[in-house]
CSV table of C-alpha atoms and ligand atoms in Angstrom, one decimal:
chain,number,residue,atom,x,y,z
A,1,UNK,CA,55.5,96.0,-39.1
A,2,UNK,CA,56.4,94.7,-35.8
A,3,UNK,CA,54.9,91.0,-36.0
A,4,UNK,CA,56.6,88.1,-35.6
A,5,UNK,CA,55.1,86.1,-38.5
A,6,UNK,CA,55.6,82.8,-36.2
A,7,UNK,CA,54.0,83.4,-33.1
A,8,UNK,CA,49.8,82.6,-33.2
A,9,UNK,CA,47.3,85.6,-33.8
A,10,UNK,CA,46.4,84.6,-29.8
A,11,UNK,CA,42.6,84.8,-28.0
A,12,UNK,CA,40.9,81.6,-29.2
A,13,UNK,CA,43.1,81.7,-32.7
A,14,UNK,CA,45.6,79.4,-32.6
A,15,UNK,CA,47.5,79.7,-35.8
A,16,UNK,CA,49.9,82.2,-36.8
A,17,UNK,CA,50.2,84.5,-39.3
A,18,UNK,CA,52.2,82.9,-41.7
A,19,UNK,CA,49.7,79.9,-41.4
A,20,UNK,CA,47.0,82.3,-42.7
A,21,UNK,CA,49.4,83.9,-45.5
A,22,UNK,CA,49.5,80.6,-46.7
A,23,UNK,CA,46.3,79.5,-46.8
A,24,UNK,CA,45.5,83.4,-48.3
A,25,UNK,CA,47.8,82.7,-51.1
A,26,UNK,CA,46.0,79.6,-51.8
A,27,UNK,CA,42.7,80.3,-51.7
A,28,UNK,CA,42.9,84.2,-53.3
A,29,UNK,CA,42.4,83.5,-56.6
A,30,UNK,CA,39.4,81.7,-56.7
A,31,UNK,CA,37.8,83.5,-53.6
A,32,UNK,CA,38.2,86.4,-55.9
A,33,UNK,CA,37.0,85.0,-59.2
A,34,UNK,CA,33.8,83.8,-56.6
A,35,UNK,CA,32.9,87.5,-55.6
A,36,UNK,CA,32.9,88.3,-59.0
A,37,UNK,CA,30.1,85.9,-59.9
A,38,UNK,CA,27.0,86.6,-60.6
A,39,UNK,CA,25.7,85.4,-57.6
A,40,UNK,CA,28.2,87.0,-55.2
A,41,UNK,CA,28.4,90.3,-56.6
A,42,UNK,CA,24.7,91.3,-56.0
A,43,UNK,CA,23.9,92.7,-52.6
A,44,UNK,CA,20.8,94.7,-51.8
A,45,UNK,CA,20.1,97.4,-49.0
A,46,UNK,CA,18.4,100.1,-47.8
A,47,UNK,CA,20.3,103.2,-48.2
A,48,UNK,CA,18.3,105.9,-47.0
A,49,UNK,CA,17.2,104.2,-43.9
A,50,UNK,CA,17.3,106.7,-41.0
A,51,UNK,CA,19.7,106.5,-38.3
A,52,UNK,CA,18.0,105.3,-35.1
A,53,UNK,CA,20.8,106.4,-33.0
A,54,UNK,CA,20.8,110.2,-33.2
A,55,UNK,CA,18.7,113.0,-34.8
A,56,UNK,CA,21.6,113.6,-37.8
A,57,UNK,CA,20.2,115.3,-41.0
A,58,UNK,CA,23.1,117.4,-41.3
A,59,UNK,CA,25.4,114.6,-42.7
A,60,UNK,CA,26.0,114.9,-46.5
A,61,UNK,CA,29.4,113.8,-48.2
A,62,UNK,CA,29.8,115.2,-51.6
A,63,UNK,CA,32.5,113.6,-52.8
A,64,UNK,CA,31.8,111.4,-56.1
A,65,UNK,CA,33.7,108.6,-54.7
A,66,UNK,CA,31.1,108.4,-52.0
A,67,UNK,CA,28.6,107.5,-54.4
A,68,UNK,CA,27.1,104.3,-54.2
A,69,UNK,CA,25.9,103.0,-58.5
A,70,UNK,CA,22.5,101.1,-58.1
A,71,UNK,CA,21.2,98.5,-60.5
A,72,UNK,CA,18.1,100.1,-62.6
A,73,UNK,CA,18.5,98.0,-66.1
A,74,UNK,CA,16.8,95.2,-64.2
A,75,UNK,CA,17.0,93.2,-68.2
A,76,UNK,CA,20.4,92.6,-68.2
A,77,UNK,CA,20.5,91.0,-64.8
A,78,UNK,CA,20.3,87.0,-64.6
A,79,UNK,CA,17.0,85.9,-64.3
A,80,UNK,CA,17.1,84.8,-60.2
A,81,UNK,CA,17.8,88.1,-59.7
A,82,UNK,CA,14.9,89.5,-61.2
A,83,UNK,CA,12.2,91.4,-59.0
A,84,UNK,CA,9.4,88.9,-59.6
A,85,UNK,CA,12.0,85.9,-58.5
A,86,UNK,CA,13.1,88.2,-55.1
A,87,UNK,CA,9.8,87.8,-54.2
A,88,UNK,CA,9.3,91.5,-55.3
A,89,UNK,CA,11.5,94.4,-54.5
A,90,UNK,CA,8.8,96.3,-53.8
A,91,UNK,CA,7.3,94.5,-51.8
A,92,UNK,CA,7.9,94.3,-47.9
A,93,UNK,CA,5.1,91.2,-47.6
A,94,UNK,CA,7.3,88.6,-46.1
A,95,UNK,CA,5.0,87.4,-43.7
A,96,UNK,CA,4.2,84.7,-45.3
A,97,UNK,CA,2.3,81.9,-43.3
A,98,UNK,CA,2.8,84.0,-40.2
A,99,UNK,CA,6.8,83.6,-40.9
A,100,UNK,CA,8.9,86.5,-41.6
A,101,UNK,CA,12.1,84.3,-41.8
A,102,UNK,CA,10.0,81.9,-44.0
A,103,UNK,CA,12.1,83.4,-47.3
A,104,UNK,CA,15.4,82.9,-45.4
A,105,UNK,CA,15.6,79.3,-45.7
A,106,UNK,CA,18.9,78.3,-47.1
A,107,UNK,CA,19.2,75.3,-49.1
A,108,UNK,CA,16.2,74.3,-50.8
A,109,UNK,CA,15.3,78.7,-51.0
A,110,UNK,CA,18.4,80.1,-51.8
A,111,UNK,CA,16.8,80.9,-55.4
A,112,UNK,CA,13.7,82.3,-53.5
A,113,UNK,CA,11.7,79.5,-55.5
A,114,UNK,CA,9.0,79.0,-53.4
A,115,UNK,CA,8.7,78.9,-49.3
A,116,UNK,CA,7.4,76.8,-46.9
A,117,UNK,CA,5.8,77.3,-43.2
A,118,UNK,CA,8.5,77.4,-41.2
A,119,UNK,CA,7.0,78.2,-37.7
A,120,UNK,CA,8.2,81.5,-35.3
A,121,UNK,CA,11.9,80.6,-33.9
A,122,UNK,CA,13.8,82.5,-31.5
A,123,UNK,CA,15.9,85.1,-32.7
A,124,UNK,CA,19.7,84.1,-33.7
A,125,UNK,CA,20.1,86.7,-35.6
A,126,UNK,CA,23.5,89.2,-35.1
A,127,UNK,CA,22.0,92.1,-37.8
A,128,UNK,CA,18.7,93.0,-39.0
A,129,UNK,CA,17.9,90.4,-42.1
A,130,UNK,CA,14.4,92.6,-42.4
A,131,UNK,CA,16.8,95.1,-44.4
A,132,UNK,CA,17.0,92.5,-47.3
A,133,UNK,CA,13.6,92.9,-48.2
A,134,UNK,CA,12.3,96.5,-47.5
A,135,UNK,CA,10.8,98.6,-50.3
A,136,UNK,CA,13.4,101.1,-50.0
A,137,UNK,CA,16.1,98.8,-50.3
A,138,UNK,CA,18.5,98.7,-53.7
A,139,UNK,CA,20.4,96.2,-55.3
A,140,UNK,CA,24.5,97.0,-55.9
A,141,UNK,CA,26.4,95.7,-58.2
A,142,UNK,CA,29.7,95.4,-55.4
A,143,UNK,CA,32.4,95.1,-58.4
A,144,UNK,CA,31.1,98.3,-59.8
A,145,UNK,CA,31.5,100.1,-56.4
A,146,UNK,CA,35.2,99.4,-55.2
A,147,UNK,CA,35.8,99.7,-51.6
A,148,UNK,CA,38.4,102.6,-51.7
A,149,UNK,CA,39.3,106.1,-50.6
A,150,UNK,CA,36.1,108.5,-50.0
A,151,UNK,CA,37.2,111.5,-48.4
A,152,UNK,CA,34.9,110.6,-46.1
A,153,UNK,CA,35.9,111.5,-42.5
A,154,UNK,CA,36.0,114.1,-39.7
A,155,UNK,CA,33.6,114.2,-36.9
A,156,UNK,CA,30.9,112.4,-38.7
A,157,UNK,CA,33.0,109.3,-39.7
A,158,UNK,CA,34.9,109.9,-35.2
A,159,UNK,CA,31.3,110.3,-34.1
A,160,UNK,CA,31.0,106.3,-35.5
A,161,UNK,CA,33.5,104.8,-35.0
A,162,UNK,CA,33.2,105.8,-31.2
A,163,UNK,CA,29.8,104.7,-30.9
A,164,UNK,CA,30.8,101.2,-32.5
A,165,UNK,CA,33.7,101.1,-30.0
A,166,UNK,CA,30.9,101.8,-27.3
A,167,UNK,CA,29.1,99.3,-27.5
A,168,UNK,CA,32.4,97.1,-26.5
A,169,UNK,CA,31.2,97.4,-22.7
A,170,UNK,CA,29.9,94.5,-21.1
A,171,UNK,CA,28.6,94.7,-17.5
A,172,UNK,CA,31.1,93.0,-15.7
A,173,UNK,CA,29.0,90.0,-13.5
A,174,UNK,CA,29.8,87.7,-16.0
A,175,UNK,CA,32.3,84.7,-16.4
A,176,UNK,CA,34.7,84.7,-18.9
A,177,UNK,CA,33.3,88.2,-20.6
A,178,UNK,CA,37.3,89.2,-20.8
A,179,UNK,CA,37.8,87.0,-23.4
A,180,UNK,CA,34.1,87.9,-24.9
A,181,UNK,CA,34.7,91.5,-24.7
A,182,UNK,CA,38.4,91.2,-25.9
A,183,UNK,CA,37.0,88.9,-29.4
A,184,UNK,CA,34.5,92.1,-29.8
A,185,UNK,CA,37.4,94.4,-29.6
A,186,UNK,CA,39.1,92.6,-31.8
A,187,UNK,CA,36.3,92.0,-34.5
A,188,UNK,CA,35.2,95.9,-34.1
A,189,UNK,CA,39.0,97.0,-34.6
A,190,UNK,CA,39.6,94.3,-36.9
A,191,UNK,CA,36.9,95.8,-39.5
A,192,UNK,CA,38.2,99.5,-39.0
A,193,UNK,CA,42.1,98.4,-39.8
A,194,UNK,CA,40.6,96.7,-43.0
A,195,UNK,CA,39.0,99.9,-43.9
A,196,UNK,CA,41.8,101.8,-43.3
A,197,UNK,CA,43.9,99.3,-45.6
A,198,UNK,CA,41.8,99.3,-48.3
A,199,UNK,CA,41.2,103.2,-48.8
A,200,UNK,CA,45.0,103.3,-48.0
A,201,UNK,CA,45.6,100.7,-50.7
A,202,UNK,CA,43.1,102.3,-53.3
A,203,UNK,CA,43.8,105.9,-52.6
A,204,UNK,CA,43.4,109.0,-55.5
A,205,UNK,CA,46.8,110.6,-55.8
A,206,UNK,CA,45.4,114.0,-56.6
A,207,UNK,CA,48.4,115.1,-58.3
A,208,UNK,CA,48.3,112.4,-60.9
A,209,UNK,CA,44.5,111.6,-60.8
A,210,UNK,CA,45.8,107.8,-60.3
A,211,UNK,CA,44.4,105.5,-58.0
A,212,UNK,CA,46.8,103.4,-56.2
A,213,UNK,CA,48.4,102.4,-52.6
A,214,UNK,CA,49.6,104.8,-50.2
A,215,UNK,CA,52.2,103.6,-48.1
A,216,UNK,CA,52.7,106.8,-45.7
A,217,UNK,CA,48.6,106.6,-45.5
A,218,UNK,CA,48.7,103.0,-44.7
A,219,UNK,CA,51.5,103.0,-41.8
A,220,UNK,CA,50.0,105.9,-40.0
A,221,UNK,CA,46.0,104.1,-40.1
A,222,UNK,CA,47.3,100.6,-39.9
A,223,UNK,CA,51.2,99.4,-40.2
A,224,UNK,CA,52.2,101.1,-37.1
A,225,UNK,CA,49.7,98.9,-35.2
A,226,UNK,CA,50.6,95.7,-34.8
A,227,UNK,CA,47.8,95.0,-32.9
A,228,UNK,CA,45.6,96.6,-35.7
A,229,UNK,CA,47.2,94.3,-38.0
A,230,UNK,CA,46.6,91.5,-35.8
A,231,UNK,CA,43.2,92.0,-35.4
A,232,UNK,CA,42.6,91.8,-38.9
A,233,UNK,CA,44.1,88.5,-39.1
A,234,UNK,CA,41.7,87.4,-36.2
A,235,UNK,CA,39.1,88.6,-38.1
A,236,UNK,CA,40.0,86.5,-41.0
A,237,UNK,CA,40.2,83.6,-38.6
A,238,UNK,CA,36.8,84.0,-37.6
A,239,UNK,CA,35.0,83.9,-40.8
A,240,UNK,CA,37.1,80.9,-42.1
A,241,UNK,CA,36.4,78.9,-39.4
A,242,UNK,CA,32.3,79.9,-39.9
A,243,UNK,CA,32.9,79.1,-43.6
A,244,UNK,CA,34.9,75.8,-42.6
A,245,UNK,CA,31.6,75.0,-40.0
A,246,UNK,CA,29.1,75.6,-42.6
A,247,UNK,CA,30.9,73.3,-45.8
A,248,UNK,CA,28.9,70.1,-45.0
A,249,UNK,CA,25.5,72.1,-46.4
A,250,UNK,CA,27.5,73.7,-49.0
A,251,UNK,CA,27.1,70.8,-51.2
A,252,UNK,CA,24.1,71.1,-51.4
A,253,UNK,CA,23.5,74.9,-52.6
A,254,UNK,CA,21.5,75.3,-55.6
A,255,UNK,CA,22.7,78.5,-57.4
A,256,UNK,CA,19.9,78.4,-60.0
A,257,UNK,CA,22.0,79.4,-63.2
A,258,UNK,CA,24.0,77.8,-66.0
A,259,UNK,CA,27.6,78.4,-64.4
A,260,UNK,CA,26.1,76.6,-60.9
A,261,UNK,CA,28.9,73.9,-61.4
A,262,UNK,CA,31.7,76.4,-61.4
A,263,UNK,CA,30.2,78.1,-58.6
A,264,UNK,CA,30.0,75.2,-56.0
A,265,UNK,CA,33.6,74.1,-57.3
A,266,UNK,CA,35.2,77.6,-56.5
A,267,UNK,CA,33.6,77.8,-53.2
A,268,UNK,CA,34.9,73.9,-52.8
A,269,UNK,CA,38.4,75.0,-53.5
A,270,UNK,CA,38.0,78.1,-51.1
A,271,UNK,CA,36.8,76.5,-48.5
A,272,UNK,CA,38.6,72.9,-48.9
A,273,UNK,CA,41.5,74.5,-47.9
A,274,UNK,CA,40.5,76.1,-44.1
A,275,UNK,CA,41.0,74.1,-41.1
A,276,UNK,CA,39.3,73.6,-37.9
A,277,UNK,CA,41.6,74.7,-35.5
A,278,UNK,CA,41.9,78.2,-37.4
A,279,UNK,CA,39.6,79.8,-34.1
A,280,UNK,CA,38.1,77.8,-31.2
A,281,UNK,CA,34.8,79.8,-30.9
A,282,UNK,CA,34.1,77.3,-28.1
A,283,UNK,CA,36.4,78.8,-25.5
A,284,UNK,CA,34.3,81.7,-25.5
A,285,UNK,CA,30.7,81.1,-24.5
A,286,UNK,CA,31.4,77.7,-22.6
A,287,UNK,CA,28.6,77.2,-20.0
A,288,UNK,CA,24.9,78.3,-19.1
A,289,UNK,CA,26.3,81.3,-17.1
A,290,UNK,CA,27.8,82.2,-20.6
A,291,UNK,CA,24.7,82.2,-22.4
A,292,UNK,CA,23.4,85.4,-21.2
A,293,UNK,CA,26.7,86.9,-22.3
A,294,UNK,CA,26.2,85.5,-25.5
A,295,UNK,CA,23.0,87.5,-26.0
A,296,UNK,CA,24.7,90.5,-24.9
A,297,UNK,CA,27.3,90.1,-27.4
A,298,UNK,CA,24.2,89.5,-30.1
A,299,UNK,CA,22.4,92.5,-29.4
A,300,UNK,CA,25.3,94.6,-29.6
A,301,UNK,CA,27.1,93.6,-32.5
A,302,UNK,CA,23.3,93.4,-34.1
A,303,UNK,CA,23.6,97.0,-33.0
A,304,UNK,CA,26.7,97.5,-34.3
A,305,UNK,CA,25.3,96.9,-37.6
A,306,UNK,CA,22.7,99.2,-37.1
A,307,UNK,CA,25.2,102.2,-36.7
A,308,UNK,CA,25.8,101.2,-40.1
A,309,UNK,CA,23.1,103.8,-41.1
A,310,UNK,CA,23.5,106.4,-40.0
A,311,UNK,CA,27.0,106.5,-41.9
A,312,UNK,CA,26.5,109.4,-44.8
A,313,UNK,CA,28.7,108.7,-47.5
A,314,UNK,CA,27.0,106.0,-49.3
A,315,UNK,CA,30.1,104.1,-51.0
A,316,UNK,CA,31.2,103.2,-47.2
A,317,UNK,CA,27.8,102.7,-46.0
A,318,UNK,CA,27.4,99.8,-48.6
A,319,UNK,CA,30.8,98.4,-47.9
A,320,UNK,CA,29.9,98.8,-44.1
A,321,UNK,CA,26.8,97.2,-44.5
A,322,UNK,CA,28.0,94.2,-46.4
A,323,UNK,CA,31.0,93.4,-43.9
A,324,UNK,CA,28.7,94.0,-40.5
A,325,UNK,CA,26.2,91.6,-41.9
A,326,UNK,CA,29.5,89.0,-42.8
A,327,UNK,CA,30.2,89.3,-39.5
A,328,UNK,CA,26.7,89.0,-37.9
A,329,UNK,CA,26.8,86.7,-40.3
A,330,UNK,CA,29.6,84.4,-39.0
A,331,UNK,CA,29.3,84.8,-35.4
A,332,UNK,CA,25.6,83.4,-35.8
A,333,UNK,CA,27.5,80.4,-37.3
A,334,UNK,CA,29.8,79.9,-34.5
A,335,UNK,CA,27.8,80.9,-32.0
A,336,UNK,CA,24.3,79.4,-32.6
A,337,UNK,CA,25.5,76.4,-34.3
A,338,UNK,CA,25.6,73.5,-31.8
A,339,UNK,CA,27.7,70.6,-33.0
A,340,UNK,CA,26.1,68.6,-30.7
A,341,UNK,CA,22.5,69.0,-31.4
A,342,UNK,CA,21.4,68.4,-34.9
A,343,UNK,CA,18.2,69.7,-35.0
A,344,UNK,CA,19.3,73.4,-33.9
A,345,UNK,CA,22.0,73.1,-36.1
A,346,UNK,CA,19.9,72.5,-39.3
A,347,UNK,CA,17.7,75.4,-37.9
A,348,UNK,CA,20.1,78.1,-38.1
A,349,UNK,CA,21.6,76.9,-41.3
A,350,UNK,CA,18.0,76.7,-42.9
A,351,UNK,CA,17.5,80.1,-41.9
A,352,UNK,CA,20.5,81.7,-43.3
A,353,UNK,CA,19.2,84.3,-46.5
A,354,UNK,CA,21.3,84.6,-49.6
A,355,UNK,CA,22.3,88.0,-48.9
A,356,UNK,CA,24.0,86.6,-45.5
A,357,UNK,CA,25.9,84.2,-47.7
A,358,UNK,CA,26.8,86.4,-50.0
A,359,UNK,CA,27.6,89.3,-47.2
A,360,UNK,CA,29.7,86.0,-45.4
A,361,UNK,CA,31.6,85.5,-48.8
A,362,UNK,CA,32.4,89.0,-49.6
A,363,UNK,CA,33.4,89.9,-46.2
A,364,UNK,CA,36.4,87.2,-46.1
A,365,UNK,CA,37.1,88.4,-49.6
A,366,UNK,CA,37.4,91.9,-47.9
A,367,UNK,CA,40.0,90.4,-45.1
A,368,UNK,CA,41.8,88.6,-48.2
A,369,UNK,CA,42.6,91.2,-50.1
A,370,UNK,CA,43.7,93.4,-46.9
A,371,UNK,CA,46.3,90.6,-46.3
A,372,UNK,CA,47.0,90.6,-49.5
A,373,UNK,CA,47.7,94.2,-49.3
A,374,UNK,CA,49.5,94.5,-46.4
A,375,UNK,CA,52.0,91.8,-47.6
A,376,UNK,CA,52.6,94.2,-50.2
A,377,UNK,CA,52.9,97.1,-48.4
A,378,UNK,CA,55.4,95.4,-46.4
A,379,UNK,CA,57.5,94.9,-49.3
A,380,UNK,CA,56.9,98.2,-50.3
A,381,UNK,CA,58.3,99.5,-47.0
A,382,UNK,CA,61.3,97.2,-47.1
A,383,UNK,CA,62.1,98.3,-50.6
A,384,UNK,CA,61.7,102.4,-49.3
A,385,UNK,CA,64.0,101.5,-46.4
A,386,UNK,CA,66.6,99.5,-48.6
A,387,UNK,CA,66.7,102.9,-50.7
A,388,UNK,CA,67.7,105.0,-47.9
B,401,LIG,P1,39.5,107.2,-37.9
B,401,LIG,O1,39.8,106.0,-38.8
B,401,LIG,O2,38.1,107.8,-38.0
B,401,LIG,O3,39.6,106.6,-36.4
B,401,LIG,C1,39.2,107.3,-35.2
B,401,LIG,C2,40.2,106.9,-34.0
B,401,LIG,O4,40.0,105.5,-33.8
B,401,LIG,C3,41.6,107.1,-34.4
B,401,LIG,O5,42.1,108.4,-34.0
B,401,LIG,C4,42.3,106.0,-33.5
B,401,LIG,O6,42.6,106.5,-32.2
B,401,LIG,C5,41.3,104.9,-33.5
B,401,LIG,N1,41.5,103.9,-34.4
B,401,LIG,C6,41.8,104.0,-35.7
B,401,LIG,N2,41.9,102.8,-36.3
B,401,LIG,C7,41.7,101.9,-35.3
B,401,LIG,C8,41.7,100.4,-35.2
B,401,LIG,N3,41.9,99.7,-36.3
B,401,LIG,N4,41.6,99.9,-34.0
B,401,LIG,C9,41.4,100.6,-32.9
B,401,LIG,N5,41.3,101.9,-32.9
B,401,LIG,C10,41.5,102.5,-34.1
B,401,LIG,N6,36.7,106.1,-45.7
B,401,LIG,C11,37.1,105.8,-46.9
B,401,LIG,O7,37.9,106.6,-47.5
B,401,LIG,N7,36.6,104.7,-47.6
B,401,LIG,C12,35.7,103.9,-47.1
B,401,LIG,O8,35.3,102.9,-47.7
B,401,LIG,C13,35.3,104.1,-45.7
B,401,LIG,N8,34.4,103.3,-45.1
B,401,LIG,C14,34.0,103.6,-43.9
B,401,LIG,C15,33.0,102.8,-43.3
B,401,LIG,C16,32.5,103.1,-42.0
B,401,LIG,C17,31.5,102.2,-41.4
B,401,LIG,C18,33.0,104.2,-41.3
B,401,LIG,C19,32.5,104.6,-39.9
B,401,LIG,C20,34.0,105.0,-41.9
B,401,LIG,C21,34.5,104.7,-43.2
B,401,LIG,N9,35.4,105.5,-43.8
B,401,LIG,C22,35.8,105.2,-45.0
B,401,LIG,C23,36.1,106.6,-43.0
B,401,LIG,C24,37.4,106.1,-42.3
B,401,LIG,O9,37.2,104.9,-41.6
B,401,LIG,C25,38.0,107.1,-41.3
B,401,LIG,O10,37.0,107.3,-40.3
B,401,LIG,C26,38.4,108.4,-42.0
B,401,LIG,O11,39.3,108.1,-43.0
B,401,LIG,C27,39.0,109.3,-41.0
B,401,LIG,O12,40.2,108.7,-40.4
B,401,LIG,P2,40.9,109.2,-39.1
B,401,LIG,O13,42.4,109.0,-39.4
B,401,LIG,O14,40.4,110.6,-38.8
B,401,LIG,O15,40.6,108.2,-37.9
């Protein structure tokens, strides 16, 4: 890969990519041991919502590996996620006291225990958090259903992609929208390199019937990008710095279970370890002119995760899902988090659900284990290029 490990990732990210293999290598471990608890590896959504976009009922992928496992022994789940503690899977009645963000508050309802009358606010919000709690909707087990090779792709999987890619088109009367327009490049490309490194990196050799990397599959999706590569790394930069912004409320999560202590201390030991200057969000929406830019870029990265369903394999959908509404997820963090106004701030962090922190935590697992992977399919492509 042609990157020069020491220069910065660039656009608002001023460290460089050695800096973040660093930090990766620290943190992996227990970022991975996080997502496999049982409070991170939950995650519910609706996976046979239409697609809003375009009249598509002719989508199918039949591929097993598209298949998405949903939870049904409800028994064997810890108790907080039990349907009476959710506040009812089937049950859409949010609307509690006139709220429907009433069950989203985040640190004294992060175990759904109980809500309180929180009145209307304006709408922060870079997905649709309404998906969390529709009847239709279905809790995953995510370490049951790998991210990894589908199958899935021709024109359905172009005809997405594009329309994500689309919506990358900002009028152009605005201030400083380059640099807003190149971060939603960036993100956008960013999650579609990731992809393309993880079904690279778990891919079914059909000759053996072994699931493993594919290095030719990973250079011609990803390694022969640099740019690709480097908007992964961005995207990394972002959420760690949303992760970084949000630790002072951390503390006070309440995971409702009898490992909560080694929860809080892996998410301490993951997040002890980012730093500040890993993205300067405030470069990119600086003044009032910017603030109608700002809602732009909401609405269509909140569409961006809408495109999400009308993606027909479900195995991607669910993975698509979970790393839109990490990124929605993050940007609301940088974005509509004011340092300087501490009222707003406590606003939008008492509004965030548990499926956005969970969505947040699994997606930087996501961009983790992509740099993890394509550290090792660099060695891997030395070691082929040694041999010849
Ligand atoms: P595509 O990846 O479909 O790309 C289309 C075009 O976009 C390319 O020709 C190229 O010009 C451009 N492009 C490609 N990558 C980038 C980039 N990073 N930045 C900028 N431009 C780029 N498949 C799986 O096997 N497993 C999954 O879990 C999975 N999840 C998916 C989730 C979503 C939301 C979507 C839309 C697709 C998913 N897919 C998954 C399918 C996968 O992303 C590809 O679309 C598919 O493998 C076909 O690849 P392709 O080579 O035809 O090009």
């Amino acid at each position: 890969c042609k990157i020069n490990k020491d220069e910065v990732i660039g656009s608002t990210c001023d460290v460089t990519f050695k800096e973040i293999n660093e930090i990766n290598a620290k943190i992996r471990p227990d970022l991975l041991s996080l997502v496999h608890s049982d409070f991170f590896k939950y995650f519910k959504l609706n996976l046979y919502k239409q697609c809003p976009f375009w009249n598509d009922n002719n989508g199918y992928c039949v591929n097993r590996a598209c298949a998405v496992d949903v939870i049904e022994d409800w028994e064997n789940l810890p108790e907080y996620w039990q349907p009476e503690v959710l506040g009812g899977l089937a049950d859409e009645s949010v609307e509690v006291d006139g709220s429907k963000d009433d069950e989203c508050a985040f640190l004294d309802q992060l175990c759904d225990k109980g809500r309180n009358g929180i009145p209307d606010q304006p709408d922060f919000n870079y997905c649709d958090v309404g998906d969390f709690h529709n009847n239709e909707s279905v809790l995953v087990d995510l370490t049951a259903n790998p991210e990894r090779f589908t199958g899935y792709g021709g024109d359905q999987s172009s005809q997405i992609w594009s329309s994500i890619y689309r919506e990358n088109c900002f009028s152009s009367d605005h201030e400083g929208q380059c640099l807003a327009k190149d971060a939603f490049y960036r993100l956008v490309s960013g999650l579609h390199a990731s992809i393309g490194t993880h079904l690279s990196n778990d891919y079914l050799n059909t000759e053996t019937a072994k699931w493993g990397p594919n290095l030719d599959l990973f250079m011609a999706r990803v390694g022969n990008f640099p740019d690709r590569v480097a908007n992964i790394y961005f995207n990394y930069a972002v959420v760690a710095k949303a992760l970084w912004k949000i630790q002072p409320y951390l503390a006070h999560l309440d995971f409702c279970n009898a490992y909560h202590e080694d929860v809080k201390s892996m998410i301490e030991s993951v997040v002890s370890n980012l730093d500040s200057k890993i993205f300067n969000e405030n470069l990119l929406f600086q003044d009032q002119i910017s603030s109608s830019l700002k809602d732009n870029f909401r609405t269509r990265f909140k569409n961006v995760t809408t495109i999400m369903d009308c993606v027909h394999c479900d195995r991607c959908r669910l993975w698509g899902k979970v790393q839109t509404t990490g990124y929605a997820t993050g940007l609301k963090i940088l974005f509509e988090i004011d340092s300087e106004d501490e009222a707003a701030r406590q606003n939008v962090v008492d509004k965030l659900t548990k499926y956005e922190l969970i969505a947040l935590f699994n997606t930087f697992d996501r961009l983790s284990k992509s740099i993890e992977s394509i550290n090792n399919f660099e060695k891997m492509y030395n070691e082929k290029v040694q041999s010849t």
